[in-house]
mmCIF file of C-alpha atoms in Angstrom:
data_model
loop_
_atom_site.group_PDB
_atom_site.id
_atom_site.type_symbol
_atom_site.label_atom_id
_atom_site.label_comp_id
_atom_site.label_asym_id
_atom_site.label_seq_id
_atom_site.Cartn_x
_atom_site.Cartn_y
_atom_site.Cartn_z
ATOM 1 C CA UNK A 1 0.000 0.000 0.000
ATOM 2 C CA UNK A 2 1.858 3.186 -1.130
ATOM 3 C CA UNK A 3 -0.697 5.008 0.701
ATOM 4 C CA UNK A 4 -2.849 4.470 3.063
ATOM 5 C CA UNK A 5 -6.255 3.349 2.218
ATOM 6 C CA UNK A 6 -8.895 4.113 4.344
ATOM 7 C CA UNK A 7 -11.443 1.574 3.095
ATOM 8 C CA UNK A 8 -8.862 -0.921 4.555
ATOM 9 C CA UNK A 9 -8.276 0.338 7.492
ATOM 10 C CA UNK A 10 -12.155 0.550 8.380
ATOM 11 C CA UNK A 11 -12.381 -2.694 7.209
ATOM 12 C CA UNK A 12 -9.941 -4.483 9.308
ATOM 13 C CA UNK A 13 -11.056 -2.408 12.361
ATOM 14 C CA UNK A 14 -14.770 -3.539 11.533
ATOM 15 C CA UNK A 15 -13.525 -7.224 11.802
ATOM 16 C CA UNK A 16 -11.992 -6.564 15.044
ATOM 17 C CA UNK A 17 -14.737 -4.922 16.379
ATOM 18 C CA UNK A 18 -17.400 -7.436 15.686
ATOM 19 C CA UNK A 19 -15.377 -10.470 15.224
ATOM 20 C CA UNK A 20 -17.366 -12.376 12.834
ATOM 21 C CA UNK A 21 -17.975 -16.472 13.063
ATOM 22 C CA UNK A 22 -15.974 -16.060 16.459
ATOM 23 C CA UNK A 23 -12.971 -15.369 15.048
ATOM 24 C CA UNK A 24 -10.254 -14.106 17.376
ATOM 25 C CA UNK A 25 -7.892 -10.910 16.747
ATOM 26 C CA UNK A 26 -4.991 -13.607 16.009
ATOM 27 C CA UNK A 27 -7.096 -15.210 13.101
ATOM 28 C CA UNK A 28 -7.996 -11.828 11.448
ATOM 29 C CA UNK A 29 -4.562 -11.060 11.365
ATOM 30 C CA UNK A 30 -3.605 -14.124 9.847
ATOM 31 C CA UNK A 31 -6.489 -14.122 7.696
ATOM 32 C CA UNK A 32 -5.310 -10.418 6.324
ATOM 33 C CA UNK A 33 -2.324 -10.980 5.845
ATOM 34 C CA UNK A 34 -2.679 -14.274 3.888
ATOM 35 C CA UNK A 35 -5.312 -12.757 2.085
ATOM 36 C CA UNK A 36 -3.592 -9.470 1.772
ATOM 37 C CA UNK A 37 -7.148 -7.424 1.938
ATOM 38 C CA UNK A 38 -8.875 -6.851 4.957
ATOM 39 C CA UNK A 39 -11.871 -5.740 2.845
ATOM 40 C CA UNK A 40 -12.029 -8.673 0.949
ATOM 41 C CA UNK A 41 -11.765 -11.007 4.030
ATOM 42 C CA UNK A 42 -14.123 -8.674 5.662
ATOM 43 C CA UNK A 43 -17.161 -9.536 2.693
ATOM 44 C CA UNK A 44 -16.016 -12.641 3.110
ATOM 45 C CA UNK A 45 -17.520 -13.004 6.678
ATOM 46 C CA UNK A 46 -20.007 -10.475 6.514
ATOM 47 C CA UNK A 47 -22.015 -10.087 3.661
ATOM 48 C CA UNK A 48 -24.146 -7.104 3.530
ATOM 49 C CA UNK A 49 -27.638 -8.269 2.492
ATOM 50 C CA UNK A 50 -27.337 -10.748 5.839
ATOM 51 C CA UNK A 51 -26.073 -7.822 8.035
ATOM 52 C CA UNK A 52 -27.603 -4.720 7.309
ATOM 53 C CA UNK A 53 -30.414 -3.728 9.537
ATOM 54 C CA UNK A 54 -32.791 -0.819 8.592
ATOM 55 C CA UNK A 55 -32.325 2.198 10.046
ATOM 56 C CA UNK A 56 -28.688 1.222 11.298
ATOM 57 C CA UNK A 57 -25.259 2.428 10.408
ATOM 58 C CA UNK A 58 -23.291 -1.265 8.957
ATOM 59 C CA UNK A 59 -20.322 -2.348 10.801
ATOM 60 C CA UNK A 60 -18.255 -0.942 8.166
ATOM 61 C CA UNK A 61 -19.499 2.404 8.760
ATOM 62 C CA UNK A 62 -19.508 2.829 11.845
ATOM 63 C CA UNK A 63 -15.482 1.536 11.698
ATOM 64 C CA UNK A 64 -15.014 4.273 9.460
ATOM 65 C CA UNK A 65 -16.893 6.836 11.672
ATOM 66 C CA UNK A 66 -14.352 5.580 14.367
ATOM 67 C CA UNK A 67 -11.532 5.718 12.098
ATOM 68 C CA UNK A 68 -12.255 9.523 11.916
ATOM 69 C CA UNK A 69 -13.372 10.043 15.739
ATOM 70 C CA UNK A 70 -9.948 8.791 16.445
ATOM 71 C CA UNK A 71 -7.796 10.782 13.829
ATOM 72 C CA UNK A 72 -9.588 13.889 14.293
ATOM 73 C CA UNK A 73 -7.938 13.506 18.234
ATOM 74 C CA UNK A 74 -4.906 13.640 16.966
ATOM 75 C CA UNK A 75 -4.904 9.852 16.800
ATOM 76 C CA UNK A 76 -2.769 7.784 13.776
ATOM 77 C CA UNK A 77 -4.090 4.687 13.230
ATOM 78 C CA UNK A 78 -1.811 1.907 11.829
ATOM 79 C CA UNK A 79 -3.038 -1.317 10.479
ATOM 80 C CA UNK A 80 -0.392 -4.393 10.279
ATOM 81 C CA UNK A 81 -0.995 -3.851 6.061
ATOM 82 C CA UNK A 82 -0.211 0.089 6.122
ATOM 83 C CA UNK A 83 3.505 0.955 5.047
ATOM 84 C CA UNK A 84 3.912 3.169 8.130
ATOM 85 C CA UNK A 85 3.328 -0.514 10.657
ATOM 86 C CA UNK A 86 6.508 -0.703 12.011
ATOM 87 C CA UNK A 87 8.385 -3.293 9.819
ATOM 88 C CA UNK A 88 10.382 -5.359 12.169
ATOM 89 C CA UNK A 89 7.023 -5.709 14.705
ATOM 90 C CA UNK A 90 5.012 -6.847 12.028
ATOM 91 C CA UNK A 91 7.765 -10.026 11.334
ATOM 92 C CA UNK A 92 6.710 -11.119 15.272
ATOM 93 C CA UNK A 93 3.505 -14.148 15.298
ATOM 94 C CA UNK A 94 2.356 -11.743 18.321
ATOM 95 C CA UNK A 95 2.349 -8.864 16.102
ATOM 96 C CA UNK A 96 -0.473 -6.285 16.720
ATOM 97 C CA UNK A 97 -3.438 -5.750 14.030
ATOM 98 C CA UNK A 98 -3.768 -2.569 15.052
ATOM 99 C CA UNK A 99 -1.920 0.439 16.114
ATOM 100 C CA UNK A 100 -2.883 3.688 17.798
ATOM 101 C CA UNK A 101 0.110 6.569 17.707
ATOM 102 C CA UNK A 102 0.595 9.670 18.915
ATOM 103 C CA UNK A 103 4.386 11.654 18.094
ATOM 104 C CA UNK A 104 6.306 10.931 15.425
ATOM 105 C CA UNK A 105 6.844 8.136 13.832
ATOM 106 C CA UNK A 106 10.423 6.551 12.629
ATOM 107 C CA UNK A 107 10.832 3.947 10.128
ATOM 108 C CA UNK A 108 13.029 1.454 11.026
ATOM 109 C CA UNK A 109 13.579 3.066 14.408
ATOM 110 C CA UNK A 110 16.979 1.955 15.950
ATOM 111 C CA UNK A 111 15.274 1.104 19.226
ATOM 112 C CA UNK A 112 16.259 -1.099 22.646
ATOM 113 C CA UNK A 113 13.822 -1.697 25.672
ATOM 114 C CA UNK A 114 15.090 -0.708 28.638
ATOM 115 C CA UNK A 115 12.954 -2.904 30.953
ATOM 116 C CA UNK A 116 13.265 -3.636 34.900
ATOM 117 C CA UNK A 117 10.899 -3.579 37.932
ATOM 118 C CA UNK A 118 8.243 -1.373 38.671
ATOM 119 C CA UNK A 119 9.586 -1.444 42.823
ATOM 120 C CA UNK A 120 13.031 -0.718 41.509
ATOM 121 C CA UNK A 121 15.894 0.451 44.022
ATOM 122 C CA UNK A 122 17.703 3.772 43.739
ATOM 123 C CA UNK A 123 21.002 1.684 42.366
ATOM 124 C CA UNK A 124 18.709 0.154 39.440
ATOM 125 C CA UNK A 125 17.184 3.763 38.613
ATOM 126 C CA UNK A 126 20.463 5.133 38.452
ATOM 127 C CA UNK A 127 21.687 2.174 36.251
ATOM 128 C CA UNK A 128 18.535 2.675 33.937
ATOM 129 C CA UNK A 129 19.000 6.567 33.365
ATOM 130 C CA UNK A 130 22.476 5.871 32.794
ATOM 131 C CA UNK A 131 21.637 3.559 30.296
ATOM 132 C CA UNK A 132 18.864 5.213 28.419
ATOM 133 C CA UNK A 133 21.443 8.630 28.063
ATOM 134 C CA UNK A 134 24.622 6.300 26.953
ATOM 135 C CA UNK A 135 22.236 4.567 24.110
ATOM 136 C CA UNK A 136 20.558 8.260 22.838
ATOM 137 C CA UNK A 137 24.242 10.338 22.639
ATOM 138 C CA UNK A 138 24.731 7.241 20.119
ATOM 139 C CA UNK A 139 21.506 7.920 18.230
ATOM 140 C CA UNK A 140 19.717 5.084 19.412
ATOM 141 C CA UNK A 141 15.599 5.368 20.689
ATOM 142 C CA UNK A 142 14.729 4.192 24.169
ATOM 143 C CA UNK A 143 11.621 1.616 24.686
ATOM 144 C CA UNK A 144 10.046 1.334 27.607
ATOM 145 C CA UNK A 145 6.647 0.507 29.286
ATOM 146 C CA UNK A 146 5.794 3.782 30.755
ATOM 147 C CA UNK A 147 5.667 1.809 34.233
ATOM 148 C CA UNK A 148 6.900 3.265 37.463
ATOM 149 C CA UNK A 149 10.140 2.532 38.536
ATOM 150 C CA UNK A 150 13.045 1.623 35.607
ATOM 151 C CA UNK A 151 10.423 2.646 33.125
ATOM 152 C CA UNK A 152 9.769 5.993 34.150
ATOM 153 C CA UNK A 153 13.873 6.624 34.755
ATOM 154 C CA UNK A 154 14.525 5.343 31.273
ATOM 155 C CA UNK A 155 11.901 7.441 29.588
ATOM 156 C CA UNK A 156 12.746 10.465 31.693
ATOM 157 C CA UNK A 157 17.066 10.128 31.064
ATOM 158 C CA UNK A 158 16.019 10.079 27.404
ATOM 159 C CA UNK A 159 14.349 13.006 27.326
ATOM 160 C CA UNK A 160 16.375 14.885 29.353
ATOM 161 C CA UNK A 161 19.342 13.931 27.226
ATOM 162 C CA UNK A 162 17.505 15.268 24.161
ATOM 163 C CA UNK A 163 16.808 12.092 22.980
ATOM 164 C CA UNK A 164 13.817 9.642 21.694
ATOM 165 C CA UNK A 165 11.594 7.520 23.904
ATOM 166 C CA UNK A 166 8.784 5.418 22.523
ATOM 167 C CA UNK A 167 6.675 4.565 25.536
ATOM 168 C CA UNK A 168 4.683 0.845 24.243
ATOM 169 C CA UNK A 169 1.478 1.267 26.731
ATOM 170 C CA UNK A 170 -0.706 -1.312 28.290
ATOM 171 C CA UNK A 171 -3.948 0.283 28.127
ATOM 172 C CA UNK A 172 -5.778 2.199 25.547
ATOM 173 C CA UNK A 173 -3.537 5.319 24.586
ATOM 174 C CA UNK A 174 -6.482 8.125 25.764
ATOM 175 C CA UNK A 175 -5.612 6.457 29.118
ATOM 176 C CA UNK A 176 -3.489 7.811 31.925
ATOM 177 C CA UNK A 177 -1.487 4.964 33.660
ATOM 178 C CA UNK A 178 -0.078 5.133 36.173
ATOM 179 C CA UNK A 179 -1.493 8.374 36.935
ATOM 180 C CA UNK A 180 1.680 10.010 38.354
ATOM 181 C CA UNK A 181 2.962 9.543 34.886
ATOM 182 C CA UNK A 182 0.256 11.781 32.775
ATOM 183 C CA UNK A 183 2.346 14.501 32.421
ATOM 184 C CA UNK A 184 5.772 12.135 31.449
ATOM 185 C CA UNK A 185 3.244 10.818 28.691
ATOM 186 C CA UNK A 186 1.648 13.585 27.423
ATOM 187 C CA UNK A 187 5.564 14.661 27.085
ATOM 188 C CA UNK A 188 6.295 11.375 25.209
ATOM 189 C CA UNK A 189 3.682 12.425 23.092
ATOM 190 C CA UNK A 190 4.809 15.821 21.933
ATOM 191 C CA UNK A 191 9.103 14.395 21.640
ATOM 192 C CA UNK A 192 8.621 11.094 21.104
ATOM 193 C CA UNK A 193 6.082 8.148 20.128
ATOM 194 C CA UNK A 194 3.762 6.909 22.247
ATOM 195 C CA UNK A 195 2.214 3.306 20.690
ATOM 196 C CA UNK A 196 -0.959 1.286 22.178
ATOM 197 C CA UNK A 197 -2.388 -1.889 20.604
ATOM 198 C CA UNK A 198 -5.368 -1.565 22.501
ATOM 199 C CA UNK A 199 -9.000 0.273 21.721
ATOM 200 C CA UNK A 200 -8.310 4.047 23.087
ATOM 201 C CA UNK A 201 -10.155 3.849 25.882
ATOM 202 C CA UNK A 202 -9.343 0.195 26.745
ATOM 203 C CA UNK A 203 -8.241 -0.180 30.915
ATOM 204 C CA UNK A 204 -5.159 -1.923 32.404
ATOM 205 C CA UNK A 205 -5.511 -5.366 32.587
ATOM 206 C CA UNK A 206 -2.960 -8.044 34.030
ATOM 207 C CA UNK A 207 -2.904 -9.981 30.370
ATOM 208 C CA UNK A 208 -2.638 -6.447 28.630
ATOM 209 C CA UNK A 209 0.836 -5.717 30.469
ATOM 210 C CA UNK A 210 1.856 -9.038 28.732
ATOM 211 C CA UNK A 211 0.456 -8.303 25.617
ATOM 212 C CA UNK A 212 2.821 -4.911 25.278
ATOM 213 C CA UNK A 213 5.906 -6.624 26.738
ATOM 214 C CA UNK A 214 5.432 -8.740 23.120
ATOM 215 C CA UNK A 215 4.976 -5.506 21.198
ATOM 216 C CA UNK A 216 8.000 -4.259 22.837
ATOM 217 C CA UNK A 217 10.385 -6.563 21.994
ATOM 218 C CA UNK A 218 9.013 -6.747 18.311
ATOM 219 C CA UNK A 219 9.644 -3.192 18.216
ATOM 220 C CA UNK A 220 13.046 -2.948 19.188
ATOM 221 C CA UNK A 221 16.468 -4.219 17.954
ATOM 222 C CA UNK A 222 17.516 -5.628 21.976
ATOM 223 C CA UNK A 223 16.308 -5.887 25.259
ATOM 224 C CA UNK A 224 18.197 -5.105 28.425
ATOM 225 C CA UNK A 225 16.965 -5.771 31.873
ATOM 226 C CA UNK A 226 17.911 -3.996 34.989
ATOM 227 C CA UNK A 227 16.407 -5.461 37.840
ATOM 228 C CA UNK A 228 13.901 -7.835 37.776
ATOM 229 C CA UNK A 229 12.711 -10.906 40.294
ATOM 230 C CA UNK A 230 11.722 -14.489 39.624
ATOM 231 C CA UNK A 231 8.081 -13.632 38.788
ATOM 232 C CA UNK A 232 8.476 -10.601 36.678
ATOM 233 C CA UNK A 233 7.299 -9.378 33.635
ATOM 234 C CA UNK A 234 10.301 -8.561 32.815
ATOM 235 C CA UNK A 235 11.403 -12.090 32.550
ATOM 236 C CA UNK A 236 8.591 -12.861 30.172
ATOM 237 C CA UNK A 237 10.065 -10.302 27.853
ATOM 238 C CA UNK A 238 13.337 -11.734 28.041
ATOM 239 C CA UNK A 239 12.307 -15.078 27.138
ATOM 240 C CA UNK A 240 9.900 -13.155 24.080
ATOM 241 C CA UNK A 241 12.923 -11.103 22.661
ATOM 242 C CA UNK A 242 15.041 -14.720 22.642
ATOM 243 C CA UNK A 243 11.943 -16.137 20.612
ATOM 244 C CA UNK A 244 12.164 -12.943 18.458
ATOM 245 C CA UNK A 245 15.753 -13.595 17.850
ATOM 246 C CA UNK A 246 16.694 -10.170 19.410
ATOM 247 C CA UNK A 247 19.596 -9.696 21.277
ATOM 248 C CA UNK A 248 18.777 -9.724 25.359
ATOM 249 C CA UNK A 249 21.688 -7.756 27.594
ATOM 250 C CA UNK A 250 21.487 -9.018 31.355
ATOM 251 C CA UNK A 251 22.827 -6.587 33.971
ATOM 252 C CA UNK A 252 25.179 -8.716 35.926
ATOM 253 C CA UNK A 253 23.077 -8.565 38.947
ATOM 254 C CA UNK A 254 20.094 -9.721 37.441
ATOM 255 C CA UNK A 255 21.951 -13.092 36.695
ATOM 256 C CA UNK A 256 23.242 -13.098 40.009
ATOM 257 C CA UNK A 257 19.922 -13.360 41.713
ATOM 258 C CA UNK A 258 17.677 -14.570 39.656
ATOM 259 C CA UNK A 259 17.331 -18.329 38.186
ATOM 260 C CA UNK A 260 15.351 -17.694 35.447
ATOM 261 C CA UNK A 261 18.157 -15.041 34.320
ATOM 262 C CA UNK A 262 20.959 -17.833 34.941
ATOM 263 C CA UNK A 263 19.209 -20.266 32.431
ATOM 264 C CA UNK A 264 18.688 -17.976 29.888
ATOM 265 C CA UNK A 265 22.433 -16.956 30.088
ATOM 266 C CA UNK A 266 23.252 -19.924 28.044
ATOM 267 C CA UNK A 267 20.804 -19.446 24.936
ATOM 268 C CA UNK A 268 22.092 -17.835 21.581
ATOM 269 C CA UNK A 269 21.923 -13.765 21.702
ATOM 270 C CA UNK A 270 21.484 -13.643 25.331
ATOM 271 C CA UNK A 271 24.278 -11.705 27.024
ATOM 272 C CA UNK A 272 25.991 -10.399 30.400
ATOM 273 C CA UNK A 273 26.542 -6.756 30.518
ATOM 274 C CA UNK A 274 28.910 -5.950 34.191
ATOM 275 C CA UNK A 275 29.291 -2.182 33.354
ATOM 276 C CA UNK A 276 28.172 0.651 30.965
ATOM 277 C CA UNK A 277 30.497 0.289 28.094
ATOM 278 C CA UNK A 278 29.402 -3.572 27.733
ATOM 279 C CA UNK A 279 25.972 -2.585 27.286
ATOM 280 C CA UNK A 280 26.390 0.008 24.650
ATOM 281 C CA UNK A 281 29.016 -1.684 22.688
ATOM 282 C CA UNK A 282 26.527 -4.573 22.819
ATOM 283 C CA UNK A 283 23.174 -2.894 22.051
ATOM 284 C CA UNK A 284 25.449 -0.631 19.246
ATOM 285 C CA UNK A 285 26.239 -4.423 17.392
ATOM 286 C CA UNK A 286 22.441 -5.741 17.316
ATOM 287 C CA UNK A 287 21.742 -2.161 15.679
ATOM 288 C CA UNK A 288 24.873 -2.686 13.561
ATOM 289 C CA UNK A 289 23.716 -6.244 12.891
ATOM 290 C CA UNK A 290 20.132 -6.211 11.935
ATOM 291 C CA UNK A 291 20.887 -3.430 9.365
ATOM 292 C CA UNK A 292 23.606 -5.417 7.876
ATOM 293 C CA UNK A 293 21.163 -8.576 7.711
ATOM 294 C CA UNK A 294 18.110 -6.077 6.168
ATOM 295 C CA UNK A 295 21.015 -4.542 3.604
ATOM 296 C CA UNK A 296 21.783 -8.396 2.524
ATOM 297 C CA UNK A 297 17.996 -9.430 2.448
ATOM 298 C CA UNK A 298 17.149 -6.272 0.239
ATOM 299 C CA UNK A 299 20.243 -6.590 -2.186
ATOM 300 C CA UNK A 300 19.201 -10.158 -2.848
ATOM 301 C CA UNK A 301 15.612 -9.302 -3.427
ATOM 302 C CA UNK A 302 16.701 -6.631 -5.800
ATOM 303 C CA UNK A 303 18.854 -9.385 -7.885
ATOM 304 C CA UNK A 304 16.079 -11.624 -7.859
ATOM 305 C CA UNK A 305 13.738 -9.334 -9.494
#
């Protein structure tokens, strides 16, 4: 789609709204995408003359009367077949169908999550906001959750610095949470990107956290974790950015105390990271890396044509 079409995107968020034959969100992504129309797949499931009631608006209109509620808020809307749907998220089997923005958007952002626990301690926010200003000075974007604690340092060391944050959110984006973080978002906002896979509105709900630690990793080019304890979700992200084949950077301590952290030591692209310098130089080679390995996959597509 060289630009994006409207039609489609109301079509795709009708399907997701109404969820025809019982489908789930993950099979009207896959249908979509195998399809490669969300209009067609969405006449496929719903055909008018067995839908349409009189005197009421058709799912497909009232999708599109969304489409513009949401725009007209300053809202962008991405679907996973727009051009602007960040590339490297949309290669993920978790990948969202559906994007709401607000800030600017980057292609191929050079991003790593900073992740870490929400009850951090004042050596882990100090290690975070060191990290998140080391990684910007080298032109690299800082992920993170929005969440108190290593979150909220990370976010808040990037902007400081002058850098870019994207802030992934587990609850609709018109949402404020935690609420001692409105103003840090609305901030995010204006300098950097702020990204929900959820309905506007939607609340915080314990799967939802999960659901953005997924779209995290997907986003970025590495994780690293701070701090984190046995039954984190931090550890879950860890274990998704391994399945994602990103590079994951453990602060030493976190191998130190935790078990889970120990185990995943061993597994390809995992790493230990004892000081600063090991972090960037490692985070700075999975950026260096994947654009190599996207150069390579692009100059052989362009000789196969």
């Amino acid at each position: 789609m060289g630009k994006v079409d409207r039609l489609e995107q109301a079509a795709l968020i009708a399907l997701l709204q109404t969820q025809p034959n019982g489908l789930t969100w993950a099979d009207i992504t896959a249908d979509v995408l195998a399809n490669g129309s969300a209009l067609d797949v969405w006449h496929e499931h719903r055909p008018p003359a067995l839908f349409d009631e009189p005197g009421r608006p058709d799912a497909l209109t009232s999708a599109e009367a969304s489409l513009r509620k949401w725009e007209s808020s300053g809202l962008t809307v991405l679907t996973i077949t727009d051009d602007r749907y960040p590339q490297r998220l949309r290669g993920i089997h978790q990948a969202p169908p559906l994007l709401f923005a607000r800030g600017g958007l980057v292609e191929d952002d050079p991003a790593v999550s900073i992740v870490g626990s929400r009850a951090a301690t004042n050596r882990g926010l100090r290690i975070a906001g060191d990290i998140s200003r080391a990684l910007v000075s080298r032109g690299l974007t800082v992920i993170a959750g929005l969440a108190n604690g290593v979150d909220t340092s990370a976010h808040r060391a990037a902007l400081d610095a002058g850098g870019r944050t994207v802030a992934v959110l587990g609850t609709g984006i018109n949402r404020n949470y935690p609420s001692e973080n409105h103003e840090l978002q609305n901030e995010i906002g204006r300098r950097g990107l702020l990204l929900s896979q959820f309905w506007p509105d939607a609340p915080p709900q314990k799967h939802t956290f999960l659901m953005r630690n997924a779209t995290m990793s997907g986003y970025g080019l590495a994780t690293v974790v701070v701090e984190a304890g046995e039954n984190s979700g931090t550890r879950v992200q860890a274990r998704m950015a391994v399945e994602h084949g990103r590079t994951v950077i453990l602060v030493g301590t976190v191998i130190d105390q935790n078990e889970w952290a120990k185990k995943l030591c061993g597994r390809p692209g995992v790493h230990r990271a004892d000081d600063l310098q090991q972090v960037v130089e490692l985070a700075l080679h999975a950026s260096t890396t994947r654009l190599d390995v996207e150069d390579e996959i692009e100059r052989v597509a362009s000789a196969l044509k």
